[in-house]
JSON list of C-alpha atoms and ligand atoms in Angstrom, two decimals:
[
{"chain": "E", "resi": 289, "resn": "MET", "atom": "CA", "xyz": [-20.91, -29.64, 63.66]},
{"chain": "E", "resi": 290, "resn": "PRO", "atom": "CA", "xyz": [-19.18, -27.36, 61.13]},
{"chain": "E", "resi": 291, "resn": "THR", "atom": "CA", "xyz": [-19.63, -23.60, 61.37]},
{"chain": "E", "resi": 292, "resn": "LEU", "atom": "CA", "xyz": [-20.27, -21.43, 58.34]},
{"chain": "E", "resi": 293, "resn": "SER", "atom": "CA", "xyz": [-19.64, -17.78, 57.66]},
{"chain": "E", "resi": 294, "resn": "VAL", "atom": "CA", "xyz": [-19.37, -15.80, 54.47]},
{"chain": "E", "resi": 295, "resn": "THR", "atom": "CA", "xyz": [-16.95, -13.00, 53.68]},
{"chain": "E", "resi": 296, "resn": "ARG", "atom": "CA", "xyz": [-16.03, -11.23, 50.48]},
{"chain": "E", "resi": 297, "resn": "ILE", "atom": "CA", "xyz": [-12.84, -10.74, 48.53]},
{"chain": "E", "resi": 298, "resn": "TRP", "atom": "CA", "xyz": [-12.43, -7.69, 46.36]},
{"chain": "E", "resi": 299, "resn": "ARG", "atom": "CA", "xyz": [-15.62, -6.45, 48.10]},
{"chain": "E", "resi": 300, "resn": "PHE", "atom": "CA", "xyz": [-17.96, -8.41, 45.85]},
{"chain": "E", "resi": 301, "resn": "LEU", "atom": "CA", "xyz": [-17.00, -12.07, 45.58]},
{"chain": "E", "resi": 302, "resn": "PRO", "atom": "CA", "xyz": [-18.46, -14.21, 48.39]},
{"chain": "E", "resi": 303, "resn": "ILE", "atom": "CA", "xyz": [-16.24, -16.82, 50.00]},
{"chain": "E", "resi": 304, "resn": "ALA", "atom": "CA", "xyz": [-17.65, -19.45, 52.36]},
{"chain": "E", "resi": 305, "resn": "ILE", "atom": "CA", "xyz": [-15.55, -20.09, 55.46]},
{"chain": "E", "resi": 306, "resn": "VAL", "atom": "CA", "xyz": [-16.26, -23.44, 57.05]},
{"chain": "E", "resi": 307, "resn": "GLY", "atom": "CA", "xyz": [-14.89, -24.16, 60.50]},
{"chain": "E", "resi": 308, "resn": "THR", "atom": "CA", "xyz": [-14.39, -27.89, 60.86]},
{"chain": "E", "resi": 309, "resn": "ARG", "atom": "CA", "xyz": [-12.71, -30.53, 62.96]},
{"chain": "E", "resi": 310, "resn": "ARG", "atom": "CA", "xyz": [-12.27, -32.78, 59.95]},
{"chain": "E", "resi": 311, "resn": "LEU", "atom": "CA", "xyz": [-9.01, -31.42, 58.56]},
{"chain": "E", "resi": 312, "resn": "PRO", "atom": "CA", "xyz": [-5.96, -33.66, 58.62]},
{"chain": "E", "resi": 313, "resn": "GLN", "atom": "CA", "xyz": [-4.03, -33.06, 61.82]},
{"chain": "E", "resi": 314, "resn": "SER", "atom": "CA", "xyz": [-1.24, -30.97, 60.32]},
{"chain": "E", "resi": 315, "resn": "LEU", "atom": "CA", "xyz": [-3.54, -28.60, 58.42]},
{"chain": "E", "resi": 316, "resn": "ILE", "atom": "CA", "xyz": [-4.88, -25.35, 59.80]},
{"chain": "E", "resi": 317, "resn": "GLY", "atom": "CA", "xyz": [-6.71, -24.30, 56.67]},
{"chain": "E", "resi": 318, "resn": "VAL", "atom": "CA", "xyz": [-7.36, -25.32, 53.10]},
{"chain": "E", "resi": 319, "resn": "CYS", "atom": "CA", "xyz": [-8.58, -23.10, 50.29]},
{"chain": "E", "resi": 320, "resn": "LEU", "atom": "CA", "xyz": [-10.78, -24.69, 47.65]},
{"chain": "E", "resi": 321, "resn": "GLY", "atom": "CA", "xyz": [-11.31, -21.48, 45.70]},
{"chain": "E", "resi": 322, "resn": "PRO", "atom": "CA", "xyz": [-14.66, -20.05, 46.81]},
{"chain": "E", "resi": 323, "resn": "ILE", "atom": "CA", "xyz": [-14.68, -22.31, 49.88]},
{"chain": "E", "resi": 324, "resn": "VAL", "atom": "CA", "xyz": [-12.19, -22.12, 52.73]},
{"chain": "E", "resi": 325, "resn": "LEU", "atom": "CA", "xyz": [-11.98, -24.90, 55.29]},
{"chain": "E", "resi": 326, "resn": "VAL", "atom": "CA", "xyz": [-10.41, -23.86, 58.60]},
{"chain": "E", "resi": 327, "resn": "SER", "atom": "CA", "xyz": [-9.69, -25.84, 61.71]},
{"chain": "E", "resi": 328, "resn": "ARG", "atom": "CA", "xyz": [-12.22, -24.76, 64.33]},
{"chain": "E", "resi": 329, "resn": "GLU", "atom": "CA", "xyz": [-9.49, -23.55, 66.68]},
{"chain": "E", "resi": 330, "resn": "TYR", "atom": "CA", "xyz": [-8.45, -20.98, 64.03]},
{"chain": "E", "resi": 331, "resn": "VAL", "atom": "CA", "xyz": [-11.84, -19.98, 62.65]},
{"chain": "E", "resi": 332, "resn": "ARG", "atom": "CA", "xyz": [-11.68, -16.65, 64.53]},
{"chain": "E", "resi": 333, "resn": "ASP", "atom": "CA", "xyz": [-7.97, -16.07, 63.90]},
{"chain": "E", "resi": 334, "resn": "GLN", "atom": "CA", "xyz": [-8.02, -13.15, 61.47]},
{"chain": "E", "resi": 335, "resn": "PRO", "atom": "CA", "xyz": [-4.43, -13.60, 60.18]},
{"chain": "E", "resi": 336, "resn": "THR", "atom": "CA", "xyz": [-5.16, -17.27, 59.36]},
{"chain": "E", "resi": 337, "resn": "LEU", "atom": "CA", "xyz": [-8.32, -16.26, 57.51]},
{"chain": "E", "resi": 338, "resn": "ILE", "atom": "CA", "xyz": [-6.38, -13.56, 55.63]},
{"chain": "E", "resi": 339, "resn": "HIS", "atom": "CA", "xyz": [-3.87, -16.25, 54.58]},
{"chain": "E", "resi": 340, "resn": "GLU", "atom": "CA", "xyz": [-6.61, -18.49, 53.20]},
{"chain": "E", "resi": 341, "resn": "LEU", "atom": "CA", "xyz": [-8.47, -15.60, 51.55]},
{"chain": "E", "resi": 342, "resn": "GLU", "atom": "CA", "xyz": [-5.23, -14.65, 49.79]},
{"chain": "E", "resi": 343, "resn": "HIS", "atom": "CA", "xyz": [-5.31, -18.17, 48.35]},
{"chain": "E", "resi": 344, "resn": "SER", "atom": "CA", "xyz": [-8.90, -17.57, 47.22]},
{"chain": "E", "resi": 345, "resn": "LYS", "atom": "CA", "xyz": [-7.73, -14.47, 45.35]},
{"chain": "E", "resi": 346, "resn": "GLN", "atom": "CA", "xyz": [-4.87, -16.47, 43.82]},
{"chain": "E", "resi": 347, "resn": "PHE", "atom": "CA", "xyz": [-7.37, -19.13, 42.74]},
{"chain": "E", "resi": 348, "resn": "PHE", "atom": "CA", "xyz": [-9.43, -16.63, 40.78]},
{"chain": "E", "resi": 349, "resn": "LYS", "atom": "CA", "xyz": [-6.43, -14.66, 39.47]},
{"chain": "E", "resi": 350, "resn": "GLY", "atom": "CA", "xyz": [-4.56, -17.82, 38.55]},
{"chain": "E", "resi": 351, "resn": "GLY", "atom": "CA", "xyz": [-7.24, -19.34, 36.39]},
{"chain": "E", "resi": 352, "resn": "LEU", "atom": "CA", "xyz": [-9.19, -21.61, 38.75]},
{"chain": "E", "resi": 353, "resn": "ILE", "atom": "CA", "xyz": [-8.12, -25.17, 37.99]},
{"chain": "E", "resi": 354, "resn": "VAL", "atom": "CA", "xyz": [-4.86, -23.95, 36.41]},
{"chain": "E", "resi": 355, "resn": "HIS", "atom": "CA", "xyz": [-3.94, -22.49, 39.80]},
{"chain": "E", "resi": 356, "resn": "PHE", "atom": "CA", "xyz": [-4.49, -25.84, 41.54]},
{"chain": "E", "resi": 357, "resn": "VAL", "atom": "CA", "xyz": [-2.47, -27.73, 38.93]},
{"chain": "E", "resi": 358, "resn": "ARG", "atom": "CA", "xyz": [0.42, -25.24, 39.07]},
{"chain": "E", "resi": 359, "resn": "TYR", "atom": "CA", "xyz": [0.29, -25.29, 42.89]},
{"chain": "E", "resi": 360, "resn": "TRP", "atom": "CA", "xyz": [0.75, -29.05, 43.05]},
{"chain": "E", "resi": 361, "resn": "LEU", "atom": "CA", "xyz": [3.19, -29.44, 40.14]},
{"chain": "E", "resi": 362, "resn": "SER", "atom": "CA", "xyz": [5.48, -26.41, 40.47]},
{"chain": "E", "resi": 363, "resn": "THR", "atom": "CA", "xyz": [7.50, -25.80, 43.63]},
{"chain": "E", "resi": 364, "resn": "ASP", "atom": "CA", "xyz": [8.39, -22.31, 42.34]},
{"chain": "E", "resi": 365, "resn": "TYR", "atom": "CA", "xyz": [4.71, -21.41, 41.98]},
{"chain": "E", "resi": 366, "resn": "ARG", "atom": "CA", "xyz": [3.85, -23.01, 45.33]},
{"chain": "E", "resi": 367, "resn": "LEU", "atom": "CA", "xyz": [6.61, -20.99, 47.02]},
{"chain": "E", "resi": 368, "resn": "LYS", "atom": "CA", "xyz": [5.40, -17.77, 45.41]},
{"chain": "E", "resi": 369, "resn": "VAL", "atom": "CA", "xyz": [1.74, -18.15, 46.37]},
{"chain": "E", "resi": 370, "resn": "GLU", "atom": "CA", "xyz": [2.50, -19.41, 49.88]},
{"chain": "E", "resi": 371, "resn": "ALA", "atom": "CA", "xyz": [4.97, -16.57, 50.48]},
{"chain": "E", "resi": 372, "resn": "GLN", "atom": "CA", "xyz": [2.30, -14.10, 49.31]},
{"chain": "E", "resi": 373, "resn": "ALA", "atom": "CA", "xyz": [-0.26, -15.70, 51.64]},
{"chain": "E", "resi": 374, "resn": "PHE", "atom": "CA", "xyz": [2.11, -15.75, 54.62]},
{"chain": "E", "resi": 375, "resn": "ALA", "atom": "CA", "xyz": [3.09, -12.12, 53.95]},
{"chain": "E", "resi": 376, "resn": "ALA", "atom": "CA", "xyz": [-0.60, -11.13, 53.95]},
{"chain": "E", "resi": 377, "resn": "GLU", "atom": "CA", "xyz": [-1.10, -13.15, 57.15]},
{"chain": "E", "resi": 378, "resn": "ILE", "atom": "CA", "xyz": [1.85, -11.48, 58.91]},
{"chain": "E", "resi": 379, "resn": "ALA", "atom": "CA", "xyz": [0.77, -8.03, 57.74]},
{"chain": "E", "resi": 380, "resn": "ALA", "atom": "CA", "xyz": [-2.66, -8.68, 59.29]},
{"chain": "E", "resi": 381, "resn": "CYS", "atom": "CA", "xyz": [-1.15, -9.47, 62.70]},
{"chain": "E", "resi": 382, "resn": "PRO", "atom": "CA", "xyz": [-1.20, -6.97, 65.54]},
{"chain": "E", "resi": 383, "resn": "SER", "atom": "CA", "xyz": [2.31, -5.56, 65.89]},
{"chain": "E", "resi": 384, "resn": "HIS", "atom": "CA", "xyz": [2.98, -7.31, 69.21]},
{"chain": "E", "resi": 385, "resn": "ILE", "atom": "CA", "xyz": [2.68, -10.77, 67.62]},
{"chain": "E", "resi": 386, "resn": "ALA", "atom": "CA", "xyz": [3.91, -10.02, 64.08]},
{"chain": "E", "resi": 387, "resn": "LEU", "atom": "CA", "xyz": [7.52, -11.02, 64.77]},
{"chain": "E", "resi": 388, "resn": "SER", "atom": "CA", "xyz": [6.62, -14.37, 66.32]},
{"chain": "E", "resi": 389, "resn": "ARG", "atom": "CA", "xyz": [4.14, -15.01, 63.50]},
{"chain": "E", "resi": 390, "resn": "PHE", "atom": "CA", "xyz": [6.89, -14.18, 61.01]},
{"chain": "E", "resi": 391, "resn": "HIS", "atom": "CA", "xyz": [9.15, -16.86, 62.54]},
{"chain": "E", "resi": 392, "resn": "GLU", "atom": "CA", "xyz": [6.27, -19.39, 62.75]},
{"chain": "E", "resi": 393, "resn": "SER", "atom": "CA", "xyz": [5.42, -18.68, 59.10]},
{"chain": "E", "resi": 394, "resn": "ALA", "atom": "CA", "xyz": [9.02, -19.18, 57.97]},
{"chain": "E", "resi": 395, "resn": "ARG", "atom": "CA", "xyz": [9.16, -22.46, 59.90]},
{"chain": "E", "resi": 396, "resn": "ALA", "atom": "CA", "xyz": [5.86, -23.62, 58.39]},
{"chain": "E", "resi": 397, "resn": "LEU", "atom": "CA", "xyz": [6.99, -22.64, 54.89]},
{"chain": "E", "resi": 398, "resn": "SER", "atom": "CA", "xyz": [10.26, -24.54, 55.26]},
{"chain": "E", "resi": 399, "resn": "CYS", "atom": "CA", "xyz": [8.68, -27.68, 56.71]},
{"chain": "E", "resi": 400, "resn": "GLY", "atom": "CA", "xyz": [5.18, -28.03, 55.33]},
{"chain": "E", "resi": 401, "resn": "TYR", "atom": "CA", "xyz": [5.18, -27.47, 51.60]},
{"chain": "E", "resi": 402, "resn": "GLY", "atom": "CA", "xyz": [7.79, -29.75, 50.07]},
{"chain": "E", "resi": 403, "resn": "LEU", "atom": "CA", "xyz": [10.00, -26.83, 49.08]},
{"chain": "E", "resi": 404, "resn": "SER", "atom": "CA", "xyz": [13.38, -28.10, 50.34]},
{"chain": "E", "resi": 405, "resn": "LEU", "atom": "CA", "xyz": [14.23, -24.74, 51.89]},
{"chain": "E", "resi": 406, "resn": "THR", "atom": "CA", "xyz": [15.70, -23.97, 55.29]},
{"chain": "E", "resi": 407, "resn": "CYS", "atom": "CA", "xyz": [13.91, -21.82, 57.80]},
{"chain": "E", "resi": 408, "resn": "ALA", "atom": "CA", "xyz": [16.55, -19.09, 57.32]},
{"chain": "E", "resi": 409, "resn": "GLN", "atom": "CA", "xyz": [16.00, -19.14, 53.55]},
{"chain": "E", "resi": 410, "resn": "CYS", "atom": "CA", "xyz": [12.26, -18.85, 54.09]},
{"chain": "E", "resi": 411, "resn": "GLU", "atom": "CA", "xyz": [12.77, -15.88, 56.42]},
{"chain": "E", "resi": 412, "resn": "VAL", "atom": "CA", "xyz": [14.71, -14.07, 53.68]},
{"chain": "E", "resi": 413, "resn": "ILE", "atom": "CA", "xyz": [12.03, -14.90, 51.11]},
{"chain": "E", "resi": 414, "resn": "LEU", "atom": "CA", "xyz": [9.23, -13.73, 53.41]},
{"chain": "E", "resi": 415, "resn": "LEU", "atom": "CA", "xyz": [11.08, -10.48, 54.12]},
{"chain": "E", "resi": 416, "resn": "GLY", "atom": "CA", "xyz": [11.13, -9.87, 50.37]},
{"chain": "E", "resi": 417, "resn": "TYR", "atom": "CA", "xyz": [7.37, -10.28, 50.18]},
{"chain": "E", "resi": 418, "resn": "LEU", "atom": "CA", "xyz": [6.81, -8.12, 53.26]},
{"chain": "E", "resi": 419, "resn": "ASN", "atom": "CA", "xyz": [9.02, -5.32, 51.94]},
{"chain": "E", "resi": 420, "resn": "PRO", "atom": "CA", "xyz": [7.24, -3.53, 49.09]},
{"chain": "E", "resi": 421, "resn": "ASN", "atom": "CA", "xyz": [10.57, -2.10, 47.90]},
{"chain": "E", "resi": 422, "resn": "VAL", "atom": "CA", "xyz": [11.85, -5.55, 46.95]},
{"chain": "E", "resi": 423, "resn": "ALA", "atom": "CA", "xyz": [10.81, -6.60, 43.45]},
{"chain": "E", "resi": 424, "resn": "GLN", "atom": "CA", "xyz": [8.75, -9.78, 43.20]},
{"chain": "E", "resi": 425, "resn": "ASN", "atom": "CA", "xyz": [8.49, -12.01, 40.19]},
{"chain": "L", "resi": 556, "resn": "ZN", "atom": "ZN1", "xyz": [-1.15, -21.32, 52.36]}
]
């Protein structure tokens, strides 16, 4: 049976978090705007939830359906929003696991999003998003 909890982004906008076993095997979480589906094994993993909630913010900032269309049609946009979400996820990690999560995130970004980037390239990109002194476009 799915689990349900509600959290807020920007302190006022409710987001439903549904823990489920019904995600495709390779997916940990999926953001559908105001609804986040998370594999039940990760439903209490705060960095994973932060990643998906970052996507909820992107959904509302990016113009709802426009965000989804850009995500699926533009690899540049997909890279940008995933890098932002992974950076938020890594920043939410306790320091003793942040480095391993950084490497896992770079590997996931290089393999799971159709971006045609190497893991090393993704590490450099993620470092840019983690370092506030590096300009982002
Ligand atoms: Zn993501």
